[in-house]
């Protein structure tokens, strides 16, 4: 019997993005990349050809997975779009929503007489929404939504607005799953259905998520 994702190409994004301010400073976030990398490993274990586009993370690349390292949201977008076509895109990266309008070529200095610094930030491209509306759109596009409240309401909003097939939502905040942890719980929503995965180790939740992806791909 062949594996459920044999012959399928799965593209996964993981980790944070770092948006440079000057040669020594950046704006980042607390994403460890563990969930996305566990998803990549789980897809590989189910027989898929897996490409992982990773922001700056300190997690080993799973065996058999091809990894492309990037730093900024703009670089992540380029790498992801450059890897299409794929059967599945799973956007697990915590992409920065804003980036400095310009990167200073020199280290910003404190100036005498001023206690403030104003940074102008501009929106980054929404990679997930772009993949979901791309001419070479994967058959299944999966997003993540980290929410502090009204999880289903916001997750279903993103499912519709970004034209996704599945969205994996988790509650983040004190004592909850999510960033910087080894365990997680997700509720996955799609048009007309939902399934709760975990709470369990991220590796187990990732395996359950990828099994659901394989199911929806066949269905
Ligand atoms: O809208 P929000 O940022 O909460 O959506 C999260 C989902 O969108 C994640 O799957 C994330 O990878 C993706 N995303 C993206 N590009 C952005 C912002 C978010 O692909 N600029």
CSV table of C-alpha atoms and ligand atoms in Angstrom, one decimal:
chain,number,residue,atom,x,y,z
A,1,UNK,CA,0.0,0.0,0.0
A,2,UNK,CA,1.4,3.4,-0.9
A,3,UNK,CA,1.7,6.2,1.6
A,4,UNK,CA,-1.2,8.8,1.5
A,5,UNK,CA,0.9,11.6,0.2
A,6,UNK,CA,3.1,9.6,-2.2
A,7,UNK,CA,3.6,11.6,-5.4
A,8,UNK,CA,2.4,14.8,-3.8
A,9,UNK,CA,4.5,18.0,-3.6
A,10,UNK,CA,4.0,19.9,-0.3
A,11,UNK,CA,5.3,23.3,0.3
A,12,UNK,CA,5.5,24.5,4.0
A,13,UNK,CA,6.6,27.9,5.4
A,14,UNK,CA,7.8,28.0,9.0
A,15,UNK,CA,9.3,30.3,11.6
A,16,UNK,CA,9.3,34.0,12.0
A,17,UNK,CA,10.5,36.7,9.6
A,18,UNK,CA,13.1,39.3,10.6
A,19,UNK,CA,12.6,42.8,9.2
A,20,UNK,CA,15.8,44.8,9.2
A,21,UNK,CA,15.9,48.3,10.6
A,22,UNK,CA,19.6,48.9,10.2
A,23,UNK,CA,22.7,46.7,9.9
A,24,UNK,CA,22.4,45.5,13.6
A,25,UNK,CA,18.7,45.7,14.4
A,26,UNK,CA,15.5,44.1,13.2
A,27,UNK,CA,11.9,43.6,14.1
A,28,UNK,CA,11.1,39.9,14.8
A,29,UNK,CA,8.6,37.7,16.7
A,30,UNK,CA,8.6,34.8,19.1
A,31,UNK,CA,7.8,32.0,16.6
A,32,UNK,CA,10.1,29.0,17.1
A,33,UNK,CA,9.3,27.4,13.8
A,34,UNK,CA,8.7,24.1,15.7
A,35,UNK,CA,5.1,23.6,14.5
A,36,UNK,CA,5.8,24.3,10.8
A,37,UNK,CA,8.9,22.1,10.9
A,38,UNK,CA,6.9,19.3,12.6
A,39,UNK,CA,4.3,19.7,9.8
A,40,UNK,CA,7.1,19.4,7.1
A,41,UNK,CA,8.4,16.2,8.9
A,42,UNK,CA,4.9,14.7,9.1
A,43,UNK,CA,4.2,15.4,5.4
A,44,UNK,CA,7.6,13.7,4.5
A,45,UNK,CA,6.7,10.7,6.6
A,46,UNK,CA,3.4,10.3,4.7
A,47,UNK,CA,5.4,10.1,1.4
A,48,UNK,CA,5.3,13.7,0.1
A,49,UNK,CA,8.2,15.5,-1.6
A,50,UNK,CA,8.5,18.4,0.9
A,51,UNK,CA,10.0,21.9,0.5
A,52,UNK,CA,10.4,23.9,3.7
A,53,UNK,CA,10.8,27.7,3.5
A,54,UNK,CA,12.1,28.7,6.9
A,55,UNK,CA,12.7,32.0,8.5
A,56,UNK,CA,15.4,32.3,11.1
A,57,UNK,CA,15.0,29.3,13.4
A,58,UNK,CA,17.1,27.1,15.5
A,59,UNK,CA,15.5,23.8,14.6
A,60,UNK,CA,17.1,21.0,12.7
A,61,UNK,CA,15.8,20.2,9.2
A,62,UNK,CA,13.9,16.9,9.1
A,63,UNK,CA,15.4,14.1,7.1
A,64,UNK,CA,14.4,14.0,3.5
A,65,UNK,CA,13.1,17.6,3.5
A,66,UNK,CA,14.6,20.3,1.3
A,67,UNK,CA,15.0,23.5,3.2
A,68,UNK,CA,15.3,27.1,1.9
A,69,UNK,CA,16.4,29.6,4.5
A,70,UNK,CA,15.1,33.2,4.3
A,71,UNK,CA,15.1,36.2,6.6
A,72,UNK,CA,12.5,38.7,5.6
A,73,UNK,CA,8.8,38.5,4.5
A,74,UNK,CA,9.8,39.7,1.1
A,75,UNK,CA,12.4,36.9,0.8
A,76,UNK,CA,9.9,34.4,2.1
A,77,UNK,CA,7.4,35.5,-0.6
A,78,UNK,CA,9.9,35.1,-3.3
A,79,UNK,CA,11.1,31.6,-2.2
A,80,UNK,CA,7.5,30.4,-1.8
A,81,UNK,CA,6.2,31.7,-5.1
A,82,UNK,CA,9.4,30.3,-6.8
A,83,UNK,CA,8.6,26.8,-5.5
A,84,UNK,CA,5.1,26.7,-7.1
A,85,UNK,CA,3.5,24.6,-8.5
A,86,UNK,CA,2.8,22.3,-5.5
A,87,UNK,CA,-0.2,20.1,-4.5
A,88,UNK,CA,-0.4,21.6,-1.0
A,89,UNK,CA,0.8,24.9,0.6
A,90,UNK,CA,0.8,25.0,4.4
A,91,UNK,CA,1.6,28.6,5.6
A,92,UNK,CA,2.8,28.0,9.2
A,93,UNK,CA,5.2,30.9,9.2
A,94,UNK,CA,4.6,33.9,11.5
A,95,UNK,CA,5.2,36.4,8.8
A,96,UNK,CA,5.7,40.0,9.9
A,97,UNK,CA,2.7,42.1,9.0
A,98,UNK,CA,4.8,45.3,8.8
A,99,UNK,CA,8.4,46.1,7.7
A,100,UNK,CA,10.4,49.3,7.9
A,101,UNK,CA,9.8,51.5,4.8
A,102,UNK,CA,13.5,51.8,4.3
A,103,UNK,CA,16.5,50.0,5.9
A,104,UNK,CA,19.2,52.4,7.2
A,105,UNK,CA,22.6,51.7,5.7
A,106,UNK,CA,24.3,52.7,8.9
A,107,UNK,CA,23.6,52.0,12.6
A,108,UNK,CA,20.9,54.4,13.8
A,109,UNK,CA,22.4,56.7,16.5
A,110,UNK,CA,20.9,58.2,19.6
A,111,UNK,CA,20.6,61.9,19.0
A,112,UNK,CA,21.2,64.5,21.7
A,113,UNK,CA,18.0,66.3,22.6
A,114,UNK,CA,15.6,63.6,21.3
A,115,UNK,CA,14.1,60.9,23.5
A,116,UNK,CA,12.1,59.3,20.7
A,117,UNK,CA,12.6,57.5,17.4
A,118,UNK,CA,9.9,57.2,14.8
A,119,UNK,CA,10.1,54.2,12.5
A,120,UNK,CA,7.8,54.2,9.5
A,121,UNK,CA,6.4,50.7,8.8
A,122,UNK,CA,4.6,49.5,5.7
A,123,UNK,CA,2.5,46.4,5.2
A,124,UNK,CA,4.2,43.2,3.9
A,125,UNK,CA,2.6,41.2,1.1
A,126,UNK,CA,0.2,38.5,2.4
A,127,UNK,CA,2.0,35.4,1.1
A,128,UNK,CA,-0.8,33.0,2.0
A,129,UNK,CA,-3.5,35.1,0.2
A,130,UNK,CA,-1.2,35.4,-2.8
A,131,UNK,CA,-0.6,31.7,-3.0
A,132,UNK,CA,-4.4,31.0,-2.7
A,133,UNK,CA,-5.2,33.3,-5.7
A,134,UNK,CA,-2.1,32.4,-7.7
A,135,UNK,CA,-2.6,31.1,-11.3
A,136,UNK,CA,-0.6,28.0,-10.2
A,137,UNK,CA,-2.7,27.7,-7.0
A,138,UNK,CA,-2.1,24.4,-5.1
A,139,UNK,CA,-5.1,22.1,-4.8
A,140,UNK,CA,-5.1,22.7,-1.0
A,141,UNK,CA,-4.0,25.9,0.7
A,142,UNK,CA,-3.8,25.8,4.5
A,143,UNK,CA,-3.3,28.8,6.8
A,144,UNK,CA,-2.7,29.2,10.5
A,145,UNK,CA,-4.4,31.6,12.8
A,146,UNK,CA,-3.1,32.5,16.2
A,147,UNK,CA,-5.9,34.2,18.1
A,148,UNK,CA,-6.2,35.4,21.7
A,149,UNK,CA,-10.1,35.4,21.6
A,150,UNK,CA,-13.1,34.6,19.4
A,151,UNK,CA,-11.0,31.9,17.7
A,152,UNK,CA,-13.7,30.5,15.4
A,153,UNK,CA,-15.0,33.8,14.3
A,154,UNK,CA,-11.6,35.2,13.3
A,155,UNK,CA,-10.4,31.9,11.8
A,156,UNK,CA,-13.4,31.5,9.6
A,157,UNK,CA,-13.1,35.1,8.5
A,158,UNK,CA,-9.5,34.4,7.4
A,159,UNK,CA,-10.6,31.2,5.7
A,160,UNK,CA,-13.1,33.1,3.6
A,161,UNK,CA,-11.1,36.4,3.1
A,162,UNK,CA,-7.8,34.6,2.1
A,163,UNK,CA,-9.7,32.0,0.0
A,164,UNK,CA,-8.2,29.1,1.9
A,165,UNK,CA,-9.3,25.4,2.0
A,166,UNK,CA,-8.3,24.8,5.6
A,167,UNK,CA,-7.3,27.0,8.6
A,168,UNK,CA,-5.6,25.7,11.7
A,169,UNK,CA,-6.4,27.9,14.6
A,170,UNK,CA,-5.0,28.1,18.1
A,171,UNK,CA,-5.6,30.1,21.1
A,172,UNK,CA,-2.4,32.0,22.2
A,173,UNK,CA,-1.8,33.7,25.4
A,174,UNK,CA,-0.7,32.9,28.9
A,175,UNK,CA,-0.7,29.1,29.6
A,176,UNK,CA,-2.1,28.3,26.1
A,177,UNK,CA,-0.4,26.5,23.3
A,178,UNK,CA,1.4,28.2,20.5
A,179,UNK,CA,4.6,30.1,20.3
A,180,UNK,CA,7.8,28.9,22.1
A,181,UNK,CA,6.1,25.7,23.4
A,182,UNK,CA,6.5,22.0,22.6
A,183,UNK,CA,2.8,21.2,22.7
A,184,UNK,CA,-0.2,22.7,21.0
A,185,UNK,CA,-3.9,22.3,20.4
A,186,UNK,CA,-5.5,23.3,17.1
A,187,UNK,CA,-9.0,23.5,15.8
A,188,UNK,CA,-9.0,23.1,12.0
A,189,UNK,CA,-11.9,24.8,10.1
A,190,UNK,CA,-13.1,24.3,6.6
A,191,UNK,CA,-16.3,25.2,4.8
A,192,UNK,CA,-18.8,23.0,6.4
A,193,UNK,CA,-16.6,21.3,9.0
A,194,UNK,CA,-14.1,21.4,11.8
A,195,UNK,CA,-11.9,19.1,13.8
A,196,UNK,CA,-10.0,19.6,17.0
A,197,UNK,CA,-6.4,18.2,17.2
A,198,UNK,CA,-4.6,17.8,20.5
A,199,UNK,CA,-3.7,19.1,23.0
A,200,UNK,CA,-0.6,17.1,22.4
A,201,UNK,CA,3.1,17.4,21.4
A,202,UNK,CA,3.5,19.6,18.3
A,203,UNK,CA,4.9,16.5,16.5
A,204,UNK,CA,1.7,14.6,17.1
A,205,UNK,CA,-0.6,17.5,16.3
A,206,UNK,CA,1.4,18.1,13.1
A,207,UNK,CA,0.9,14.4,12.1
A,208,UNK,CA,-2.9,14.7,12.7
A,209,UNK,CA,-3.0,17.9,10.7
A,210,UNK,CA,-1.1,16.3,7.8
A,211,UNK,CA,-3.4,13.3,7.9
A,212,UNK,CA,-6.4,15.6,7.7
A,213,UNK,CA,-4.7,17.4,4.7
A,214,UNK,CA,-4.3,14.1,2.9
A,215,UNK,CA,-8.0,13.3,3.6
A,216,UNK,CA,-9.2,16.6,2.3
A,217,UNK,CA,-6.9,16.3,-0.8
A,218,UNK,CA,-8.6,13.0,-1.7
A,219,UNK,CA,-12.1,14.1,-0.8
B,1,LIG,O1,-3.9,37.5,9.0
B,1,LIG,P1,-2.9,36.7,9.9
B,1,LIG,O2,-1.5,37.2,9.9
B,1,LIG,O3,-3.4,36.3,11.2
B,1,LIG,O4,-2.9,35.3,9.1
B,1,LIG,C1,-2.0,34.2,9.5
B,1,LIG,C2,-1.8,33.3,8.3
B,1,LIG,O5,-1.4,34.1,7.2
B,1,LIG,C3,-0.6,32.4,8.5
B,1,LIG,O6,-0.9,31.2,7.8
B,1,LIG,C4,0.6,33.2,7.9
B,1,LIG,O7,1.6,32.3,7.5
B,1,LIG,C5,0.0,33.9,6.8
B,1,LIG,N1,0.6,35.2,6.4
B,1,LIG,C6,1.3,35.4,5.3
B,1,LIG,N2,1.8,36.6,4.9
B,1,LIG,C7,1.7,37.6,5.8
B,1,LIG,C8,0.9,37.5,7.0
B,1,LIG,C9,0.4,36.3,7.3
B,1,LIG,O8,1.4,34.4,4.5
B,1,LIG,N3,2.2,38.8,5.4
